[in-house]
Amino acid sequence: MTKEFQPAYRKMSITELKRRTRLAVEKLADCTVCAQHCHVNRLEGQLGFCRAGREAVVASYGSHWGEEEVLVGQNGSGTIFFSYCSMSCEFCQNCEISYHGEGRDVTASELADIMLSLQQTGCHNINLVSPSHFVPQILEALVLAVEEGLNLPLVYNTGCYDDLETIKLLDGIVDIYMPDIKFSDDQNGKKYASAPRYFTVAREVVKEMYRQVGDLQKDDRNIARRGLLVRHLVMPEDLAGSEQVVQFLANEISPDTYLHIMKQYYPAHRAGKYPELNRPVYNREHRWAVKKAKEAGLRRILS
Ligand code: SF4
């Protein structure tokens, strides 16, 4: 991929970008922005599962160096951490932000300024962390940022409990989807993350993401430009169902799926309530998951 790369949204007319934004904002009135489908009216101050209101809430933003190398490059990934979450993982490692909602309300104009400031500092992308419940607000900001010259690919960095119709609205807007597939068992999704039908939802969402952007493509500096980058966190006692996750990716997405198999699980938040969650992951458990991914035929594994 050459240096003349343009983010997807710059190839879309501003009229179409505004139309998508209007459709997304309309979803707030009977909220189905994420897969919880609360049907509350966030435009009139009602709160649903996520407790997010009309405005986006941002916990922090900046050039981030802890992401995958293909996102970080030489200048860092321009991360924006959104507060609250569409899920509620009992083992959440960011519960101050996702559960307790630390952060501040930002208007569309302020969020656009944040995006532009990250571009100004030289970041390679705008990395939207936990965006699922704020898609309408992100699009409102994007309209303003595009008019001011934003020219970086968007990374949609999600726990993957997204609404399929919301993801379809992002076709031609998001360049890099980064779903973290947490469970392959719907019951575990419900029990440990308050996410009913988690894998059923995530499968359809990841298929749609792949349909939009395909396998991950990098430029000549090894920086991700467009495509799917999947994360999967190995859990103790194989509660994540890792073998089923990698088989899904190999058989129903692509053997060239760029997959990061992560091992940094530790018991956080309310994990102590569950004996099965209350220990770190052993190296052998992580090695086993990597082995299963290779056996499934996946060829681009980061571990
Ligand atoms: S974004 Fe999701 S969790 Fe939040 S109110 Fe809407 S449907 Fe509910």
Tab-separated table of C-alpha atoms and ligand atoms in Angstrom:
chain	number	residue	atom	x	y	z
A	1	MET	CA	0.000	0.000	0.000
A	2	THR	CA	1.439	3.376	-0.990
A	3	LYS	CA	1.826	6.624	0.913
A	4	GLU	CA	-1.056	8.195	-1.049
A	5	PHE	CA	-3.461	6.311	1.190
A	6	GLN	CA	-6.620	8.231	2.038
A	7	PRO	CA	-8.924	7.251	4.878
A	8	ALA	CA	-12.252	5.834	3.735
A	9	TYR	CA	-14.356	8.745	4.984
A	10	ARG	CA	-12.428	11.175	2.790
A	11	LYS	CA	-13.706	9.321	-0.274
A	12	MET	CA	-17.288	9.701	0.944
A	13	SER	CA	-19.243	12.859	0.144
A	14	ILE	CA	-19.926	15.100	3.096
A	15	THR	CA	-23.621	14.816	2.233
A	16	GLU	CA	-23.487	11.053	2.696
A	17	LEU	CA	-21.435	11.376	5.894
A	18	LYS	CA	-24.067	13.738	7.292
A	19	ARG	CA	-26.851	11.356	6.245
A	20	ARG	CA	-25.208	8.473	8.107
A	21	THR	CA	-24.735	10.725	11.119
A	22	ARG	CA	-28.413	11.687	11.086
A	23	LEU	CA	-29.437	8.012	10.962
A	24	ALA	CA	-27.114	7.190	13.851
A	25	VAL	CA	-28.402	10.080	15.975
A	26	GLU	CA	-31.982	8.962	15.304
A	27	LYS	CA	-31.109	5.634	16.941
A	28	LEU	CA	-30.569	7.487	20.239
A	29	ALA	CA	-34.293	8.232	20.470
A	30	ASP	CA	-35.115	4.549	20.974
A	31	CYS	CA	-31.614	3.406	21.688
A	32	THR	CA	-30.307	0.471	19.711
A	33	VAL	CA	-26.871	1.961	19.229
A	34	CYS	CA	-25.217	-1.134	20.710
A	35	ALA	CA	-26.345	-4.734	21.072
A	36	GLN	CA	-27.981	-4.205	24.472
A	37	HIS	CA	-30.996	-2.679	22.629
A	38	CYS	CA	-32.283	-0.783	25.665
A	39	HIS	CA	-34.878	1.250	23.730
A	40	VAL	CA	-34.459	4.281	26.007
A	41	ASN	CA	-34.626	7.838	24.695
A	42	ARG	CA	-31.102	9.199	25.196
A	43	LEU	CA	-32.063	12.404	23.385
A	44	GLU	CA	-34.386	13.176	26.299
A	45	GLY	CA	-32.034	12.159	29.080
A	46	GLN	CA	-33.069	8.557	29.654
A	47	LEU	CA	-30.210	6.197	30.480
A	48	GLY	CA	-29.864	2.571	29.500
A	49	PHE	CA	-27.470	-0.217	30.409
A	50	CYS	CA	-24.368	1.797	29.524
A	51	ARG	CA	-25.534	4.929	31.427
A	52	ALA	CA	-24.242	7.140	28.607
A	53	GLY	CA	-26.386	10.129	27.757
A	54	ARG	CA	-26.668	12.548	24.845
A	55	GLU	CA	-23.041	13.688	24.813
A	56	ALA	CA	-19.943	11.561	24.446
A	57	VAL	CA	-17.882	11.120	27.607
A	58	VAL	CA	-14.096	10.968	27.223
A	59	ALA	CA	-11.842	9.638	29.975
A	60	SER	CA	-8.559	10.535	28.316
A	61	TYR	CA	-6.831	10.872	24.973
A	62	GLY	CA	-3.317	11.030	23.637
A	63	SER	CA	-0.560	9.354	21.738
A	64	HIS	CA	-0.520	5.758	22.963
A	65	TRP	CA	2.351	3.294	22.742
A	66	GLY	CA	0.801	0.203	24.311
A	67	GLU	CA	-1.139	-0.939	21.267
A	68	GLU	CA	-0.042	-3.351	18.551
A	69	GLU	CA	3.101	-2.291	16.669
A	70	VAL	CA	1.149	-1.887	13.428
A	71	LEU	CA	-0.967	0.809	15.112
A	72	VAL	CA	1.799	2.496	17.094
A	73	GLY	CA	4.466	2.858	14.375
A	74	GLN	CA	6.967	5.648	15.061
A	75	ASN	CA	4.533	8.287	16.326
A	76	GLY	CA	1.978	6.436	18.394
A	77	SER	CA	-1.681	5.584	18.054
A	78	GLY	CA	-4.061	8.498	18.665
A	79	THR	CA	-6.263	6.907	21.284
A	80	ILE	CA	-9.489	8.352	22.634
A	81	PHE	CA	-10.759	6.404	25.646
A	82	PHE	CA	-14.521	6.658	25.957
A	83	SER	CA	-16.173	6.269	29.343
A	84	TYR	CA	-18.855	3.681	30.124
A	85	CYS	CA	-19.284	0.497	28.082
A	86	SER	CA	-21.853	-1.600	26.269
A	87	MET	CA	-20.763	-4.604	28.357
A	88	SER	CA	-19.922	-5.076	32.022
A	89	CYS	CA	-17.084	-7.558	32.341
A	90	GLU	CA	-16.668	-8.890	35.858
A	91	PHE	CA	-12.886	-8.921	35.247
A	92	CYS	CA	-12.642	-5.462	33.610
A	93	GLN	CA	-9.154	-3.954	33.811
A	94	ASN	CA	-10.466	-0.401	33.206
A	95	CYS	CA	-13.436	-0.358	35.558
A	96	GLU	CA	-12.829	3.225	36.752
A	97	ILE	CA	-13.556	4.331	33.201
A	98	SER	CA	-15.928	1.699	31.868
A	99	TYR	CA	-17.965	0.998	34.997
A	100	HIS	CA	-17.580	4.066	37.213
A	101	GLY	CA	-17.689	6.403	34.212
A	102	GLU	CA	-14.662	8.578	34.998
A	103	GLY	CA	-14.350	11.221	32.314
A	104	ARG	CA	-15.989	14.389	31.097
A	105	ASP	CA	-18.791	15.186	28.697
A	106	VAL	CA	-17.545	16.542	25.382
A	107	THR	CA	-19.520	18.274	22.653
A	108	ALA	CA	-19.132	17.282	19.010
A	109	SER	CA	-16.920	20.301	18.505
A	110	GLU	CA	-14.668	19.344	21.430
A	111	LEU	CA	-14.412	15.758	20.218
A	112	ALA	CA	-13.504	16.997	16.725
A	113	ASP	CA	-10.790	19.169	18.277
A	114	ILE	CA	-9.423	16.124	20.135
A	115	MET	CA	-9.212	14.193	16.851
A	116	LEU	CA	-7.465	17.093	15.134
A	117	SER	CA	-5.026	17.542	18.021
A	118	LEU	CA	-4.028	13.867	17.757
A	119	GLN	CA	-3.396	14.361	14.051
A	120	GLN	CA	-1.365	17.474	14.868
A	121	THR	CA	0.919	15.459	17.173
A	122	GLY	CA	1.690	13.053	14.337
A	123	CYS	CA	-0.326	9.991	15.413
A	124	HIS	CA	-0.895	7.382	12.717
A	125	ASN	CA	-4.589	6.864	13.387
A	126	ILE	CA	-7.558	7.864	15.523
A	127	ASN	CA	-8.053	4.902	17.846
A	128	LEU	CA	-11.602	4.949	19.252
A	129	VAL	CA	-11.459	2.806	22.394
A	130	SER	CA	-14.843	1.454	23.527
A	131	PRO	CA	-16.857	3.376	20.915
A	132	SER	CA	-19.932	1.113	20.630
A	133	HIS	CA	-22.311	3.267	22.702
A	134	PHE	CA	-21.065	6.584	21.247
A	135	VAL	CA	-21.159	5.970	17.496
A	136	PRO	CA	-23.661	8.809	16.825
A	137	GLN	CA	-21.544	11.290	18.784
A	138	ILE	CA	-18.358	10.111	17.055
A	139	LEU	CA	-19.963	10.676	13.651
A	140	GLU	CA	-21.168	14.141	14.659
A	141	ALA	CA	-17.591	15.000	15.585
A	142	LEU	CA	-16.174	13.390	12.457
A	143	VAL	CA	-18.286	15.631	10.200
A	144	LEU	CA	-16.707	18.665	11.854
A	145	ALA	CA	-13.201	17.199	11.887
A	146	VAL	CA	-13.331	16.262	8.199
A	147	GLU	CA	-14.267	19.830	7.339
A	148	GLU	CA	-11.189	20.937	9.305
A	149	GLY	CA	-8.868	18.523	7.476
A	150	LEU	CA	-8.817	15.282	9.452
A	151	ASN	CA	-6.996	12.735	7.338
A	152	LEU	CA	-6.206	9.737	9.556
A	153	PRO	CA	-7.790	6.272	9.440
A	154	LEU	CA	-10.278	5.495	12.210
A	155	VAL	CA	-9.640	2.431	14.365
A	156	TYR	CA	-12.851	1.014	15.825
A	157	ASN	CA	-11.513	-0.664	18.983
A	158	THR	CA	-14.426	-2.605	20.447
A	159	GLY	CA	-15.379	-5.389	22.840
A	160	CYS	CA	-17.564	-6.490	19.941
A	161	TYR	CA	-20.961	-6.243	21.569
A	162	ASP	CA	-22.070	-3.973	18.757
A	163	ASP	CA	-25.350	-3.523	16.973
A	164	LEU	CA	-25.132	-4.885	13.423
A	165	GLU	CA	-27.135	-2.010	11.918
A	166	THR	CA	-24.871	0.508	13.641
A	167	ILE	CA	-21.811	-1.202	12.176
A	168	LYS	CA	-23.431	-1.097	8.724
A	169	LEU	CA	-23.710	2.685	9.095
A	170	LEU	CA	-19.910	2.782	9.402
A	171	ASP	CA	-19.331	1.158	6.009
A	172	GLY	CA	-16.981	3.436	4.084
A	173	ILE	CA	-16.138	5.435	7.215
A	174	VAL	CA	-14.040	3.138	9.417
A	175	ASP	CA	-10.828	1.746	7.940
A	176	ILE	CA	-9.579	-0.500	10.729
A	177	TYR	CA	-11.864	-2.636	12.827
A	178	MET	CA	-10.318	-4.065	15.981
A	179	PRO	CA	-12.855	-6.335	17.662
A	180	ASP	CA	-11.797	-8.118	20.837
A	181	ILE	CA	-13.665	-11.431	20.700
A	182	LYS	CA	-14.091	-12.297	24.353
A	183	PHE	CA	-16.143	-15.498	24.482
A	184	SER	CA	-17.308	-18.236	22.155
A	185	ASP	CA	-20.002	-19.350	24.571
A	186	ASP	CA	-23.112	-17.194	24.814
A	187	GLN	CA	-23.728	-18.311	28.396
A	188	ASN	CA	-20.285	-17.118	29.485
A	189	GLY	CA	-20.872	-13.789	27.762
A	190	LYS	CA	-24.028	-13.330	29.769
A	191	LYS	CA	-22.568	-14.548	33.059
A	192	TYR	CA	-19.222	-12.749	32.990
A	193	ALA	CA	-19.962	-9.676	30.845
A	194	SER	CA	-23.732	-9.019	31.052
A	195	ALA	CA	-23.826	-9.494	27.288
A	196	PRO	CA	-26.659	-11.864	26.285
A	197	ARG	CA	-26.069	-13.802	23.034
A	198	TYR	CA	-22.519	-12.433	22.982
A	199	PHE	CA	-20.912	-14.788	20.441
A	200	THR	CA	-24.041	-14.926	18.303
A	201	VAL	CA	-23.852	-11.127	18.064
A	202	ALA	CA	-20.065	-10.954	17.680
A	203	ARG	CA	-19.979	-13.476	14.821
A	204	GLU	CA	-22.359	-11.435	12.685
A	205	VAL	CA	-20.625	-8.197	13.592
A	206	VAL	CA	-17.153	-9.510	12.713
A	207	LYS	CA	-18.453	-10.906	9.409
A	208	GLU	CA	-19.831	-7.465	8.553
A	209	MET	CA	-16.585	-5.765	9.574
A	210	TYR	CA	-14.639	-8.130	7.339
A	211	ARG	CA	-17.059	-7.578	4.463
A	212	GLN	CA	-16.372	-3.858	4.716
A	213	VAL	CA	-12.587	-3.801	5.094
A	214	GLY	CA	-11.110	-7.259	4.388
A	215	ASP	CA	-7.790	-8.546	5.686
A	216	LEU	CA	-5.405	-6.113	7.345
A	217	GLN	CA	-3.248	-4.126	4.936
A	218	LYS	CA	-0.124	-2.256	5.981
A	219	ASP	CA	1.905	0.466	4.298
A	220	ASP	CA	5.608	0.347	3.489
A	221	ARG	CA	6.395	1.466	7.062
A	222	ASN	CA	4.520	-1.548	8.478
A	223	ILE	CA	1.675	0.640	9.712
A	224	ALA	CA	-1.888	-0.655	9.489
A	225	ARG	CA	-4.004	1.268	7.017
A	226	ARG	CA	-7.144	-0.735	6.463
A	227	GLY	CA	-8.624	-4.072	7.440
A	228	LEU	CA	-9.532	-6.318	10.315
A	229	LEU	CA	-7.310	-6.780	13.371
A	230	VAL	CA	-8.818	-9.196	15.865
A	231	ARG	CA	-7.862	-9.452	19.508
A	232	HIS	CA	-8.581	-12.401	21.742
A	233	LEU	CA	-7.759	-12.549	25.436
A	234	VAL	CA	-7.021	-16.032	26.737
A	235	MET	CA	-8.794	-16.635	30.027
A	236	PRO	CA	-8.236	-19.061	32.907
A	237	GLU	CA	-9.928	-22.448	32.546
A	238	ASP	CA	-10.516	-21.597	28.865
A	239	LEU	CA	-13.552	-19.535	29.822
A	240	ALA	CA	-13.046	-17.565	26.605
A	241	GLY	CA	-13.509	-20.723	24.495
A	242	SER	CA	-10.396	-19.935	22.472
A	243	GLU	CA	-10.508	-22.948	20.149
A	244	GLN	CA	-13.987	-22.053	18.889
A	245	VAL	CA	-12.933	-18.433	18.381
A	246	VAL	CA	-9.928	-19.318	16.208
A	247	GLN	CA	-11.940	-21.891	14.247
A	248	PHE	CA	-14.582	-19.269	13.536
A	249	LEU	CA	-11.921	-16.863	12.280
A	250	ALA	CA	-10.147	-19.458	10.132
A	251	ASN	CA	-13.296	-20.993	8.654
A	252	GLU	CA	-15.784	-18.126	8.449
A	253	ILE	CA	-13.607	-15.019	8.156
A	254	SER	CA	-10.199	-15.659	6.597
A	255	PRO	CA	-7.018	-17.661	7.289
A	256	ASP	CA	-5.230	-14.327	6.790
A	257	THR	CA	-7.064	-12.692	9.675
A	258	TYR	CA	-4.525	-10.682	11.667
A	259	LEU	CA	-5.014	-12.098	15.165
A	260	HIS	CA	-3.467	-10.952	18.426
A	261	ILE	CA	-3.784	-13.672	21.050
A	262	MET	CA	-3.305	-11.847	24.330
A	263	LYS	CA	-2.157	-13.249	27.657
A	264	GLN	CA	-2.444	-10.270	30.003
A	265	TYR	CA	-5.490	-11.493	31.875
A	266	TYR	CA	-5.372	-10.888	35.610
A	267	PRO	CA	-8.231	-10.856	38.109
A	268	ALA	CA	-9.511	-7.287	38.331
A	269	HIS	CA	-12.763	-5.514	39.273
A	270	ARG	CA	-15.184	-8.189	40.590
A	271	ALA	CA	-13.250	-11.269	39.403
A	272	GLY	CA	-12.599	-12.281	43.010
A	273	LYS	CA	-16.248	-13.296	43.312
A	274	TYR	CA	-15.592	-16.191	40.939
A	275	PRO	CA	-12.976	-18.826	41.854
A	276	GLU	CA	-12.560	-19.689	38.163
A	277	LEU	CA	-11.677	-16.060	37.297
A	278	ASN	CA	-9.524	-15.403	40.301
A	279	ARG	CA	-6.055	-16.184	38.969
A	280	PRO	CA	-3.790	-15.075	36.095
A	281	VAL	CA	-3.560	-17.079	32.898
A	282	TYR	CA	-0.796	-19.662	32.812
A	283	ASN	CA	1.762	-19.527	30.016
A	284	ARG	CA	0.775	-23.030	28.979
A	285	GLU	CA	-2.842	-21.913	28.512
A	286	HIS	CA	-1.709	-19.119	26.229
A	287	ARG	CA	0.616	-21.459	24.287
A	288	TRP	CA	-2.269	-23.889	23.853
A	289	ALA	CA	-4.481	-21.168	22.353
A	290	VAL	CA	-1.712	-20.141	19.923
A	291	LYS	CA	-1.248	-23.787	18.931
A	292	LYS	CA	-4.968	-24.141	18.278
A	293	ALA	CA	-4.913	-21.018	16.110
A	294	LYS	CA	-2.078	-22.420	14.007
A	295	GLU	CA	-3.793	-25.796	13.734
A	296	ALA	CA	-6.962	-24.037	12.591
A	297	GLY	CA	-4.953	-22.596	9.686
A	298	LEU	CA	-4.527	-18.969	10.780
A	299	ARG	CA	-1.351	-17.505	9.277
A	300	ARG	CA	-0.981	-14.045	10.852
A	301	ILE	CA	-0.781	-14.583	14.590
A	302	LEU	CA	0.676	-12.114	17.038
A	303	SER	CA	1.213	-13.608	20.492
B	1	SF4	S1	-25.846	2.379	23.714
B	1	SF4	FE1	-26.427	0.277	24.144
B	1	SF4	S2	-26.317	0.083	26.368
B	1	SF4	FE2	-26.351	2.263	25.911
B	1	SF4	S3	-28.527	2.835	26.024
B	1	SF4	FE3	-28.073	2.355	23.879
B	1	SF4	S4	-28.586	0.209	23.588
B	1	SF4	FE4	-28.420	0.615	25.833
